[in-house]
Amino acid sequence: MNELFRNTLSPTQWAVLAAVPPAILALYFLKLKRVPLEVPSTYLWRKSIEDLRVNSLWQRLRQSLLLLLQLLAVALAILALLRPGWQGTELTGGRLIFLVDNSASMSTTDASADDGVSEGDRARLAVAKEKVLGLIDQMDRGMTAMIVSYAGEPNVVQQFTDNTRLLRERLATIEPTIGTTDLKGALDLAGGLANPAQVTVQEGAPEVDVVPAEPATLFIFSDGRFGDVQDFALGNLDPIYVPLGSGKTNNLAITALETRRSESELGQLQAFVQAANYGAEPVDAIVEVRRGERLVDARRLSIPAGETAGATLAIGEANSAAGEGALEARLSRETLEGANDRLEVDDVAFAAINDNKASRVLLVTSGNIAVEQALTTGRVDRLGEVTIEPPAFLDSQDYETRAAAATYDLVIFDRCVPKEAPRANTAYIGVLPPGEAWRQRDAEDAPVAAESVTVPQIIDWNRSHPLLANVELGNFDIVETMLLTPPPGAATLIDAAEGPVAAIAARDGYEDLVLGFPILIEVDGALQRNTDWINRHSFPTFWLNVLEYFVARQAVGERSLRPGEAIELRPLSPASETISVTSPSGREETLRRRGEQPFVYRMTDEVGVYHLAEGGRETRRFAVNLFDPAESDVRLRTDETPDDAQAAAVASIKIGNINVAATAGAAPARHELWRVLLVGMLGLLVLEWYVYHRRVYI
Amino acid sequence: MPITQPLLPPDLARQLERLELVTRKVFRGRMKGERRSAKKGQSVEFADYRNYVAGDDLRSLDWNLYARLDKLIVKLFLEEEDLHFYTLIDASPSMAFGDPTKLEYAKQLAAALGFIGLIRTDRVKVESLGGLQSPVLRGRRGVSRLLGFLDTVEPNETVSLEAGVRQFCLRNHGKGIVVLLTDLMDKAGYESAMRYLVAQRMDVYVIQILSGAEIDPDVAGDLRLVDCEDGDAAEVTISAPLIARYKETLASFTAGAQEFCGRRGMNYLLTSTERPVEELMATWLRKRGLVR
């Protein structure tokens, strides 16, 4: 749209408008209806008029000053309706689709509105919105446009409409997110909405357009931080890629923050922090680690250009005092300023530290002094609360409620089997879990009873598995054991000469540990040892490992979530109907659940530590972090031209088989004059009114 | 026409009692009045001596001087005379404008001046240009008759200024003071009318009464101005320069009248109906010498 004028009215409207100046003239020259007024004498008036009529030409000019002003005002209004302007983008086709990337990297402040690739200091998203606004302003009559924002999930901001005011309003509602970029989803959405008539009539047959699809111009506003889009046919979408940002923007990011129990010190926690440097220069970064409000440690990391560096540091007691449940690693301000960091959201990472007290362990046994003893050590106490119930408890309503509500972190079944597996990690001693997974079938598909062997020879155990860490198993005997047939994907823990006797397998997000041999067996109403393992040092160590593995790991070293990821939350008390989750920004949401299902929280769209409260008491925390190299590497994707970095062109993006070249500096907003003209017209109106009212003459 | 205000409020009357009409010319009155006359006559106030000539009244001889000087000396006494005071009111329809109307204002003025004359036992007569005339009034008792006559004057006389004045002059050829109360708005001009008065050799006061709307018109828009007397219509578009022009014209008109009157020994006063009569009597007319 580079012509000077743009038509905004239909011919009919123009005709009406064209009639306005003649109408003004006509009204002006038609004899005015004068108001009669009786005066004592017209003597003096006549003389006055005669005096004034002496220079009548001049007088007439004075009289028509109002007319001239009015005509000038109308002329300005007409000129404004022609929308004079210069520079602009040619908008073709009747339909426009604006895909606005609002992923985390679009918050980088390195864009400038003038030219897409030159470095500025404004947020990319703000510039993108400005460009879209400029394009909306240039829409012709009859053009419709649609706005889609895309980060983790595409979001139709505004459906096809020709209401530019609505488009502008909706455009303003696009907020930066911390999500990742998913252009494919946005393209699918845009394509589907743009060409709803495309249906595949027959499998394998080409798409048939039931209605002739209208072509649409697809504006993609992005920084190109995503992979090529496969499996998408643009069809009649005409893509224009408007790159935003700069190819030389530096950014430092924390790419990992994990907590774990110190291996060397009891009850102590360690944090592992990793930072990445996406700049072209090596950086000495200082990472400050805070626990709650307290600065725990600060480390200097030397990160070469394009590399990562990590450090492990002690962060104190596992049992956190009040307000110490959140761990925060932050790149120091000096580091960020020195490295000219342009993206804020990844300069900080969070980890949640949960207390172990919250963990619950259930031991179901008809009496097993050995395991009970092993679960009463001081360290086990710190890890969780162990409840011991008889097998009859499994039939109670209470148990069913709790099992379904995922109240327990670990349930140990000693020589007894529940009707179905609970929503918890489980350990089975001397029995097989319910269900078919661990059971072998014969040729007729009938269940085969597990094979038993007496005095098996233990030949190997999985020393690398955490359950068997620091455990020596070669020095005890077993009287009788089942041979296990673990399901696919299971890890065998202990191998006897005849077959596996202990294994662990995953089940729906939980894990089942199965020991093929009981520890104690009941013979003639009295308990007897089935193994002399209970006399070895490795026995309590093994159970400590079990608790560490199932309970403590979950409590401390929980993996942080990605923005937008949903989390399943289990209440401490099975009776809880509601729990409330407080986001890092203080937004509180109360979750309800249906029946015994765990609560599901989806609003993880902020970086930080979320607090979970149950019955008014904080019970748990979890962290959400960006941790996305694709988003943290905020450099605008450029073609590989190692010889001359300056000349590196902005890389095109590939959609399906089509390369969409970046149109650098594209989509300039048209500079329009109509506002100035309208203001001028209003000024003229005011002047005209002044002239009329104050009887001002030239 | 309702009279919103008594023609002669008591306050004004009290104030006026201290005043008297003054004339620069000395006229012969008809009756003995309270006014000193140029004529030497019979009063208690001594004026001069002169030699006796045959025919003088012997009663006025100063016998003491004759005894001392052996000469016949006549003692002259000042004669006190009355004064002819005419008020001529223009009662044309144009006088019906203003608030109070110009005619009302003129009546108040006429009442005030007449009152002064009456309490000084001058001969007071009020006439309208159309020919309405009051009887010659004299003395304090005439006040009520004066006011009664003024009430009968209505703004419905269509006689021109010139014709009215000429008739007046024909009716009254005695000397004295004549106060002409008019707006001078006569398309035929006021000059010929004034000349009649000059020829009458009277002490002439012309008080031009204009309403506030005539002096500072507060009108706007496109108007068709209709003359209330002859129905003449003038189409005007009111504008700032037109208003300014009007004021200029009015100023030159009044200045012309003042100059015309001044040259002919007449007194000219311009007043607005918005100026209270009391103020006019107390300051203006006093300054101009009509009253003392």
PDB file of N, CA, C and O in Angstrom, chain A residues 31-49 51-53 59 62-63 692 694-697, chain B residues 94 97 102 185 187 214 219-220 222-228 232-237 239-242 245-246 249-250 253:
ATOM      1  N   LYS A  31     -31.285  33.165   0.910  1.00  0.00           N
ATOM      2  CA  LYS A  31     -31.604  34.296   1.775  1.00  0.00           C
ATOM      3  C   LYS A  31     -31.821  33.785   3.192  1.00  0.00           C
ATOM      4  O   LYS A  31     -32.565  32.844   3.441  1.00  0.00           O
ATOM      5  N   LEU A  32     -31.156  34.438   4.066  1.00  0.00           N
ATOM      6  CA  LEU A  32     -31.322  34.054   5.452  1.00  0.00           C
ATOM      7  C   LEU A  32     -32.671  34.520   5.963  1.00  0.00           C
ATOM      8  O   LEU A  32     -33.170  35.567   5.577  1.00  0.00           O
ATOM      9  N   LYS A  33     -33.259  33.736   6.770  1.00  0.00           N
ATOM     10  CA  LYS A  33     -34.492  34.187   7.409  1.00  0.00           C
ATOM     11  C   LYS A  33     -34.091  35.073   8.566  1.00  0.00           C
ATOM     12  O   LYS A  33     -33.482  34.641   9.527  1.00  0.00           O
ATOM     13  N   ARG A  34     -34.457  36.345   8.406  1.00  0.00           N
ATOM     14  CA  ARG A  34     -34.029  37.286   9.432  1.00  0.00           C
ATOM     15  C   ARG A  34     -35.110  37.434  10.480  1.00  0.00           C
ATOM     16  O   ARG A  34     -36.299  37.442  10.192  1.00  0.00           O
ATOM     17  N   VAL A  35     -34.704  37.559  11.685  1.00  0.00           N
ATOM     18  CA  VAL A  35     -35.646  37.710  12.792  1.00  0.00           C
ATOM     19  C   VAL A  35     -36.080  39.173  12.849  1.00  0.00           C
ATOM     20  O   VAL A  35     -35.237  40.066  12.921  1.00  0.00           O
ATOM     21  N   PRO A  36     -37.394  39.432  12.774  1.00  0.00           N
ATOM     22  CA  PRO A  36     -37.816  40.827  12.854  1.00  0.00           C
ATOM     23  C   PRO A  36     -37.654  41.357  14.283  1.00  0.00           C
ATOM     24  O   PRO A  36     -37.895  40.643  15.254  1.00  0.00           O
ATOM     25  N   LEU A  37     -37.244  42.590  14.375  1.00  0.00           N
ATOM     26  CA  LEU A  37     -37.065  43.210  15.694  1.00  0.00           C
ATOM     27  C   LEU A  37     -37.478  44.665  15.581  1.00  0.00           C
ATOM     28  O   LEU A  37     -36.984  45.406  14.706  1.00  0.00           O
ATOM     29  N   GLU A  38     -38.404  45.074  16.411  1.00  0.00           N
ATOM     30  CA  GLU A  38     -38.866  46.460  16.364  1.00  0.00           C
ATOM     31  C   GLU A  38     -37.897  47.331  17.152  1.00  0.00           C
ATOM     32  O   GLU A  38     -37.513  46.993  18.260  1.00  0.00           O
ATOM     33  N   VAL A  39     -37.515  48.398  16.538  1.00  0.00           N
ATOM     34  CA  VAL A  39     -36.597  49.314  17.212  1.00  0.00           C
ATOM     35  C   VAL A  39     -37.219  50.704  17.196  1.00  0.00           C
ATOM     36  O   VAL A  39     -38.103  51.001  16.386  1.00  0.00           O
ATOM     37  N   PRO A  40     -36.796  51.584  18.104  1.00  0.00           N
ATOM     38  CA  PRO A  40     -37.353  52.939  18.133  1.00  0.00           C
ATOM     39  C   PRO A  40     -37.188  53.638  16.790  1.00  0.00           C
ATOM     40  O   PRO A  40     -38.092  54.283  16.300  1.00  0.00           O
ATOM     41  N   SER A  41     -36.019  53.448  16.229  1.00  0.00           N
ATOM     42  CA  SER A  41     -35.797  54.111  14.944  1.00  0.00           C
ATOM     43  C   SER A  41     -34.709  53.375  14.201  1.00  0.00           C
ATOM     44  O   SER A  41     -33.744  52.910  14.809  1.00  0.00           O
ATOM     45  N   THR A  42     -34.872  53.231  12.904  1.00  0.00           N
ATOM     46  CA  THR A  42     -33.831  52.607  12.090  1.00  0.00           C
ATOM     47  C   THR A  42     -32.855  53.670  11.579  1.00  0.00           C
ATOM     48  O   THR A  42     -31.957  53.346  10.811  1.00  0.00           O
ATOM     49  N   TYR A  43     -33.067  54.876  12.047  1.00  0.00           N
ATOM     50  CA  TYR A  43     -32.292  56.017  11.551  1.00  0.00           C
ATOM     51  C   TYR A  43     -30.783  55.769  11.649  1.00  0.00           C
ATOM     52  O   TYR A  43     -30.058  55.793  10.661  1.00  0.00           O
ATOM     53  N   LEU A  44     -30.348  55.474  12.875  1.00  0.00           N
ATOM     54  CA  LEU A  44     -28.917  55.271  13.080  1.00  0.00           C
ATOM     55  C   LEU A  44     -28.426  53.997  12.408  1.00  0.00           C
ATOM     56  O   LEU A  44     -27.323  53.951  11.875  1.00  0.00           O
ATOM     57  N   TRP A  45     -29.264  52.957  12.416  1.00  0.00           N
ATOM     58  CA  TRP A  45     -28.859  51.701  11.785  1.00  0.00           C
ATOM     59  C   TRP A  45     -28.622  51.899  10.307  1.00  0.00           C
ATOM     60  O   TRP A  45     -27.632  51.425   9.764  1.00  0.00           O
ATOM     61  N   ARG A  46     -29.535  52.601   9.682  1.00  0.00           N
ATOM     62  CA  ARG A  46     -29.378  52.829   8.235  1.00  0.00           C
ATOM     63  C   ARG A  46     -28.073  53.530   7.944  1.00  0.00           C
ATOM     64  O   ARG A  46     -27.332  53.155   7.048  1.00  0.00           O
ATOM     65  N   LYS A  47     -27.819  54.560   8.756  1.00  0.00           N
ATOM     66  CA  LYS A  47     -26.577  55.296   8.538  1.00  0.00           C
ATOM     67  C   LYS A  47     -25.371  54.377   8.726  1.00  0.00           C
ATOM     68  O   LYS A  47     -24.407  54.433   7.972  1.00  0.00           O
ATOM     69  N   SER A  48     -25.471  53.498   9.744  1.00  0.00           N
ATOM     70  CA  SER A  48     -24.345  52.589  10.018  1.00  0.00           C
ATOM     71  C   SER A  48     -24.121  51.631   8.866  1.00  0.00           C
ATOM     72  O   SER A  48     -22.989  51.389   8.426  1.00  0.00           O
ATOM     73  N   ILE A  49     -25.234  51.077   8.348  1.00  0.00           N
ATOM     74  CA  ILE A  49     -25.106  50.125   7.231  1.00  0.00           C
ATOM     75  C   ILE A  49     -24.517  50.826   6.021  1.00  0.00           C
ATOM     76  O   ILE A  49     -23.620  50.310   5.349  1.00  0.00           O
ATOM     77  N   ASP A  51     -22.548  53.283   5.959  1.00  0.00           N
ATOM     78  CA  ASP A  51     -21.113  53.465   6.179  1.00  0.00           C
ATOM     79  C   ASP A  51     -20.358  52.199   5.859  1.00  0.00           C
ATOM     80  O   ASP A  51     -19.292  52.221   5.250  1.00  0.00           O
ATOM     81  N   LEU A  52     -20.946  51.090   6.283  1.00  0.00           N
ATOM     82  CA  LEU A  52     -20.248  49.822   6.084  1.00  0.00           C
ATOM     83  C   LEU A  52     -20.247  49.396   4.626  1.00  0.00           C
ATOM     84  O   LEU A  52     -19.397  48.629   4.204  1.00  0.00           O
ATOM     85  N   ARG A  53     -21.207  49.824   3.894  1.00  0.00           N
ATOM     86  CA  ARG A  53     -21.304  49.369   2.502  1.00  0.00           C
ATOM     87  C   ARG A  53     -20.333  50.087   1.592  1.00  0.00           C
ATOM     88  O   ARG A  53     -20.242  49.778   0.419  1.00  0.00           O
ATOM     89  N   GLN A  59     -15.953  43.954   2.171  1.00  0.00           N
ATOM     90  CA  GLN A  59     -16.941  43.555   3.143  1.00  0.00           C
ATOM     91  C   GLN A  59     -17.463  42.156   2.859  1.00  0.00           C
ATOM     92  O   GLN A  59     -17.636  41.343   3.751  1.00  0.00           O
ATOM     93  N   ARG A  62     -15.158  39.636   3.957  1.00  0.00           N
ATOM     94  CA  ARG A  62     -15.255  39.469   5.397  1.00  0.00           C
ATOM     95  C   ARG A  62     -16.465  38.607   5.756  1.00  0.00           C
ATOM     96  O   ARG A  62     -16.378  37.728   6.602  1.00  0.00           O
ATOM     97  N   GLN A  63     -17.551  38.873   5.099  1.00  0.00           N
ATOM     98  CA  GLN A  63     -18.774  38.132   5.387  1.00  0.00           C
ATOM     99  C   GLN A  63     -18.574  36.637   5.135  1.00  0.00           C
ATOM    100  O   GLN A  63     -19.115  35.813   5.835  1.00  0.00           O
ATOM    101  N   TYR A 692     -17.478  33.281  14.501  1.00  0.00           N
ATOM    102  CA  TYR A 692     -18.908  33.538  14.493  1.00  0.00           C
ATOM    103  C   TYR A 692     -19.342  34.186  15.796  1.00  0.00           C
ATOM    104  O   TYR A 692     -20.062  35.178  15.805  1.00  0.00           O
ATOM    105  N   ARG A 694     -17.528  35.538  18.355  1.00  0.00           N
ATOM    106  CA  ARG A 694     -16.893  36.780  18.801  1.00  0.00           C
ATOM    107  C   ARG A 694     -17.008  37.857  17.733  1.00  0.00           C
ATOM    108  O   ARG A 694     -16.473  38.940  17.882  1.00  0.00           O
ATOM    109  N   ARG A 695     -17.657  37.548  16.628  1.00  0.00           N
ATOM    110  CA  ARG A 695     -17.848  38.522  15.533  1.00  0.00           C
ATOM    111  C   ARG A 695     -16.507  39.086  15.090  1.00  0.00           C
ATOM    112  O   ARG A 695     -16.316  40.285  14.954  1.00  0.00           O
ATOM    113  N   VAL A 696     -15.568  38.153  14.960  1.00  0.00           N
ATOM    114  CA  VAL A 696     -14.244  38.583  14.542  1.00  0.00           C
ATOM    115  C   VAL A 696     -14.236  38.747  13.030  1.00  0.00           C
ATOM    116  O   VAL A 696     -14.812  37.931  12.314  1.00  0.00           O
ATOM    117  N   TYR A 697     -13.608  39.781  12.543  1.00  0.00           N
ATOM    118  CA  TYR A 697     -13.478  39.938  11.096  1.00  0.00           C
ATOM    119  C   TYR A 697     -12.036  40.207  10.755  1.00  0.00           C
ATOM    120  O   TYR A 697     -11.227  40.525  11.606  1.00  0.00           O
TER     121      TYR A 697
ATOM    122  N   SER B  94     -41.715  56.230  19.256  1.00  0.00           N
ATOM    123  CA  SER B  94     -40.345  55.798  19.538  1.00  0.00           C
ATOM    124  C   SER B  94     -39.980  56.044  20.991  1.00  0.00           C
ATOM    125  O   SER B  94     -39.031  55.458  21.500  1.00  0.00           O
ATOM    126  N   PHE B  97     -39.918  53.101  24.042  1.00  0.00           N
ATOM    127  CA  PHE B  97     -38.903  52.049  24.221  1.00  0.00           C
ATOM    128  C   PHE B  97     -38.045  52.304  25.443  1.00  0.00           C
ATOM    129  O   PHE B  97     -37.968  53.420  25.945  1.00  0.00           O
ATOM    130  N   LYS B 102     -38.620  55.719  27.489  1.00  0.00           N
ATOM    131  CA  LYS B 102     -38.089  57.070  27.359  1.00  0.00           C
ATOM    132  C   LYS B 102     -39.151  58.099  27.735  1.00  0.00           C
ATOM    133  O   LYS B 102     -38.863  59.128  28.364  1.00  0.00           O
ATOM    134  N   MET B 185     -34.851  61.440  17.446  1.00  0.00           N
ATOM    135  CA  MET B 185     -34.819  60.484  16.339  1.00  0.00           C
ATOM    136  C   MET B 185     -35.911  60.843  15.335  1.00  0.00           C
ATOM    137  O   MET B 185     -37.001  60.293  15.359  1.00  0.00           O
ATOM    138  N   LYS B 187     -36.290  61.358  11.223  1.00  0.00           N
ATOM    139  CA  LYS B 187     -35.527  61.174   9.985  1.00  0.00           C
ATOM    140  C   LYS B 187     -35.424  62.469   9.212  1.00  0.00           C
ATOM    141  O   LYS B 187     -34.534  62.646   8.387  1.00  0.00           O
ATOM    142  N   GLU B 214     -30.373  51.603  22.934  1.00  0.00           N
ATOM    143  CA  GLU B 214     -29.983  52.419  21.783  1.00  0.00           C
ATOM    144  C   GLU B 214     -28.528  52.837  21.883  1.00  0.00           C
ATOM    145  O   GLU B 214     -27.831  52.951  20.878  1.00  0.00           O
ATOM    146  N   VAL B 219     -27.843  43.088  20.642  1.00  0.00           N
ATOM    147  CA  VAL B 219     -28.558  42.230  19.708  1.00  0.00           C
ATOM    148  C   VAL B 219     -27.540  41.398  18.961  1.00  0.00           C
ATOM    149  O   VAL B 219     -26.363  41.720  18.938  1.00  0.00           O
ATOM    150  N   ALA B 220     -27.989  40.283  18.383  1.00  0.00           N
ATOM    151  CA  ALA B 220     -27.071  39.437  17.638  1.00  0.00           C
ATOM    152  C   ALA B 220     -27.852  38.709  16.554  1.00  0.00           C
ATOM    153  O   ALA B 220     -29.081  38.600  16.616  1.00  0.00           O
ATOM    154  N   ASP B 222     -28.930  37.591  12.516  1.00  0.00           N
ATOM    155  CA  ASP B 222     -29.433  38.251  11.301  1.00  0.00           C
ATOM    156  C   ASP B 222     -30.807  38.799  11.612  1.00  0.00           C
ATOM    157  O   ASP B 222     -31.730  38.056  11.909  1.00  0.00           O
ATOM    158  N   LEU B 223     -30.948  40.092  11.512  1.00  0.00           N
ATOM    159  CA  LEU B 223     -32.171  40.736  11.988  1.00  0.00           C
ATOM    160  C   LEU B 223     -32.795  41.598  10.910  1.00  0.00           C
ATOM    161  O   LEU B 223     -32.136  42.058   9.975  1.00  0.00           O
ATOM    162  N   ARG B 224     -34.090  41.766  11.069  1.00  0.00           N
ATOM    163  CA  ARG B 224     -34.820  42.703  10.214  1.00  0.00           C
ATOM    164  C   ARG B 224     -35.350  43.758  11.181  1.00  0.00           C
ATOM    165  O   ARG B 224     -36.292  43.546  11.919  1.00  0.00           O
ATOM    166  N   LEU B 225     -34.702  44.901  11.162  1.00  0.00           N
ATOM    167  CA  LEU B 225     -35.062  45.952  12.116  1.00  0.00           C
ATOM    168  C   LEU B 225     -36.217  46.755  11.539  1.00  0.00           C
ATOM    169  O   LEU B 225     -36.145  47.245  10.415  1.00  0.00           O
ATOM    170  N   VAL B 226     -37.279  46.864  12.332  1.00  0.00           N
ATOM    171  CA  VAL B 226     -38.472  47.560  11.861  1.00  0.00           C
ATOM    172  C   VAL B 226     -38.626  48.845  12.666  1.00  0.00           C
ATOM    173  O   VAL B 226     -38.613  48.820  13.898  1.00  0.00           O
ATOM    174  N   ASP B 227     -38.747  49.934  11.943  1.00  0.00           N
ATOM    175  CA  ASP B 227     -38.930  51.227  12.602  1.00  0.00           C
ATOM    176  C   ASP B 227     -40.355  51.293  13.150  1.00  0.00           C
ATOM    177  O   ASP B 227     -41.322  51.053  12.428  1.00  0.00           O
ATOM    178  N   CYS B 228     -40.513  51.632  14.404  1.00  0.00           N
ATOM    179  CA  CYS B 228     -41.844  51.595  15.002  1.00  0.00           C
ATOM    180  C   CYS B 228     -42.698  52.765  14.547  1.00  0.00           C
ATOM    181  O   CYS B 228     -43.911  52.756  14.717  1.00  0.00           O
ATOM    182  N   ASP B 232     -40.372  51.405   8.491  1.00  0.00           N
ATOM    183  CA  ASP B 232     -39.211  51.176   7.630  1.00  0.00           C
ATOM    184  C   ASP B 232     -38.420  49.965   8.164  1.00  0.00           C
ATOM    185  O   ASP B 232     -38.246  49.801   9.372  1.00  0.00           O
ATOM    186  N   ALA B 233     -37.977  49.075   7.260  1.00  0.00           N
ATOM    187  CA  ALA B 233     -37.255  47.884   7.689  1.00  0.00           C
ATOM    188  C   ALA B 233     -35.815  47.970   7.211  1.00  0.00           C
ATOM    189  O   ALA B 233     -35.551  48.331   6.065  1.00  0.00           O
ATOM    190  N   ALA B 234     -34.899  47.626   8.079  1.00  0.00           N
ATOM    191  CA  ALA B 234     -33.480  47.584   7.700  1.00  0.00           C
ATOM    192  C   ALA B 234     -32.966  46.184   8.024  1.00  0.00           C
ATOM    193  O   ALA B 234     -33.127  45.703   9.148  1.00  0.00           O
ATOM    194  N   GLU B 235     -32.403  45.518   6.998  1.00  0.00           N
ATOM    195  CA  GLU B 235     -31.887  44.165   7.241  1.00  0.00           C
ATOM    196  C   GLU B 235     -30.428  44.275   7.618  1.00  0.00           C
ATOM    197  O   GLU B 235     -29.616  44.823   6.875  1.00  0.00           O
ATOM    198  N   VAL B 236     -30.152  43.762   8.749  1.00  0.00           N
ATOM    199  CA  VAL B 236     -28.759  43.848   9.195  1.00  0.00           C
ATOM    200  C   VAL B 236     -28.299  42.478   9.675  1.00  0.00           C
ATOM    201  O   VAL B 236     -29.090  41.661  10.123  1.00  0.00           O
ATOM    202  N   THR B 237     -27.020  42.234   9.507  1.00  0.00           N
ATOM    203  CA  THR B 237     -26.374  41.085  10.139  1.00  0.00           C
ATOM    204  C   THR B 237     -25.453  41.672  11.189  1.00  0.00           C
ATOM    205  O   THR B 237     -24.494  42.364  10.863  1.00  0.00           O
ATOM    206  N   SER B 239     -22.743  42.336  13.540  1.00  0.00           N
ATOM    207  CA  SER B 239     -21.364  41.918  13.666  1.00  0.00           C
ATOM    208  C   SER B 239     -20.647  42.956  14.499  1.00  0.00           C
ATOM    209  O   SER B 239     -21.158  44.059  14.712  1.00  0.00           O
ATOM    210  N   ALA B 240     -19.496  42.574  14.956  1.00  0.00           N
ATOM    211  CA  ALA B 240     -18.747  43.493  15.803  1.00  0.00           C
ATOM    212  C   ALA B 240     -18.482  44.822  15.101  1.00  0.00           C
ATOM    213  O   ALA B 240     -18.696  45.886  15.687  1.00  0.00           O
ATOM    214  N   PRO B 241     -18.041  44.808  13.845  1.00  0.00           N
ATOM    215  CA  PRO B 241     -17.806  46.110  13.203  1.00  0.00           C
ATOM    216  C   PRO B 241     -19.093  46.901  13.014  1.00  0.00           C
ATOM    217  O   PRO B 241     -19.051  48.143  13.077  1.00  0.00           O
ATOM    218  N   LEU B 242     -20.194  46.191  12.794  1.00  0.00           N
ATOM    219  CA  LEU B 242     -21.451  46.922  12.618  1.00  0.00           C
ATOM    220  C   LEU B 242     -21.835  47.605  13.930  1.00  0.00           C
ATOM    221  O   LEU B 242     -22.238  48.780  13.938  1.00  0.00           O
ATOM    222  N   ARG B 245     -19.647  50.408  14.318  1.00  0.00           N
ATOM    223  CA  ARG B 245     -20.060  51.455  13.376  1.00  0.00           C
ATOM    224  C   ARG B 245     -21.285  52.196  13.914  1.00  0.00           C
ATOM    225  O   ARG B 245     -21.385  53.415  13.827  1.00  0.00           O
ATOM    226  N   TYR B 246     -22.211  51.444  14.465  1.00  0.00           N
ATOM    227  CA  TYR B 246     -23.429  52.030  15.019  1.00  0.00           C
ATOM    228  C   TYR B 246     -23.075  53.003  16.131  1.00  0.00           C
ATOM    229  O   TYR B 246     -23.589  54.122  16.198  1.00  0.00           O
ATOM    230  N   THR B 249     -21.675  56.065  14.737  1.00  0.00           N
ATOM    231  CA  THR B 249     -22.720  56.902  14.160  1.00  0.00           C
ATOM    232  C   THR B 249     -23.492  57.642  15.250  1.00  0.00           C
ATOM    233  O   THR B 249     -23.760  58.853  15.137  1.00  0.00           O
ATOM    234  N   LEU B 250     -23.828  56.893  16.305  1.00  0.00           N
ATOM    235  CA  LEU B 250     -24.558  57.506  17.416  1.00  0.00           C
ATOM    236  C   LEU B 250     -23.733  58.619  18.043  1.00  0.00           C
ATOM    237  O   LEU B 250     -24.238  59.721  18.326  1.00  0.00           O
ATOM    238  N   PHE B 253     -23.701  61.524  15.861  1.00  0.00           N
ATOM    239  CA  PHE B 253     -25.037  62.136  15.869  1.00  0.00           C
ATOM    240  C   PHE B 253     -25.216  63.024  17.103  1.00  0.00           C
ATOM    241  O   PHE B 253     -25.606  64.197  17.003  1.00  0.00           O
TER     242      PHE B 253
END
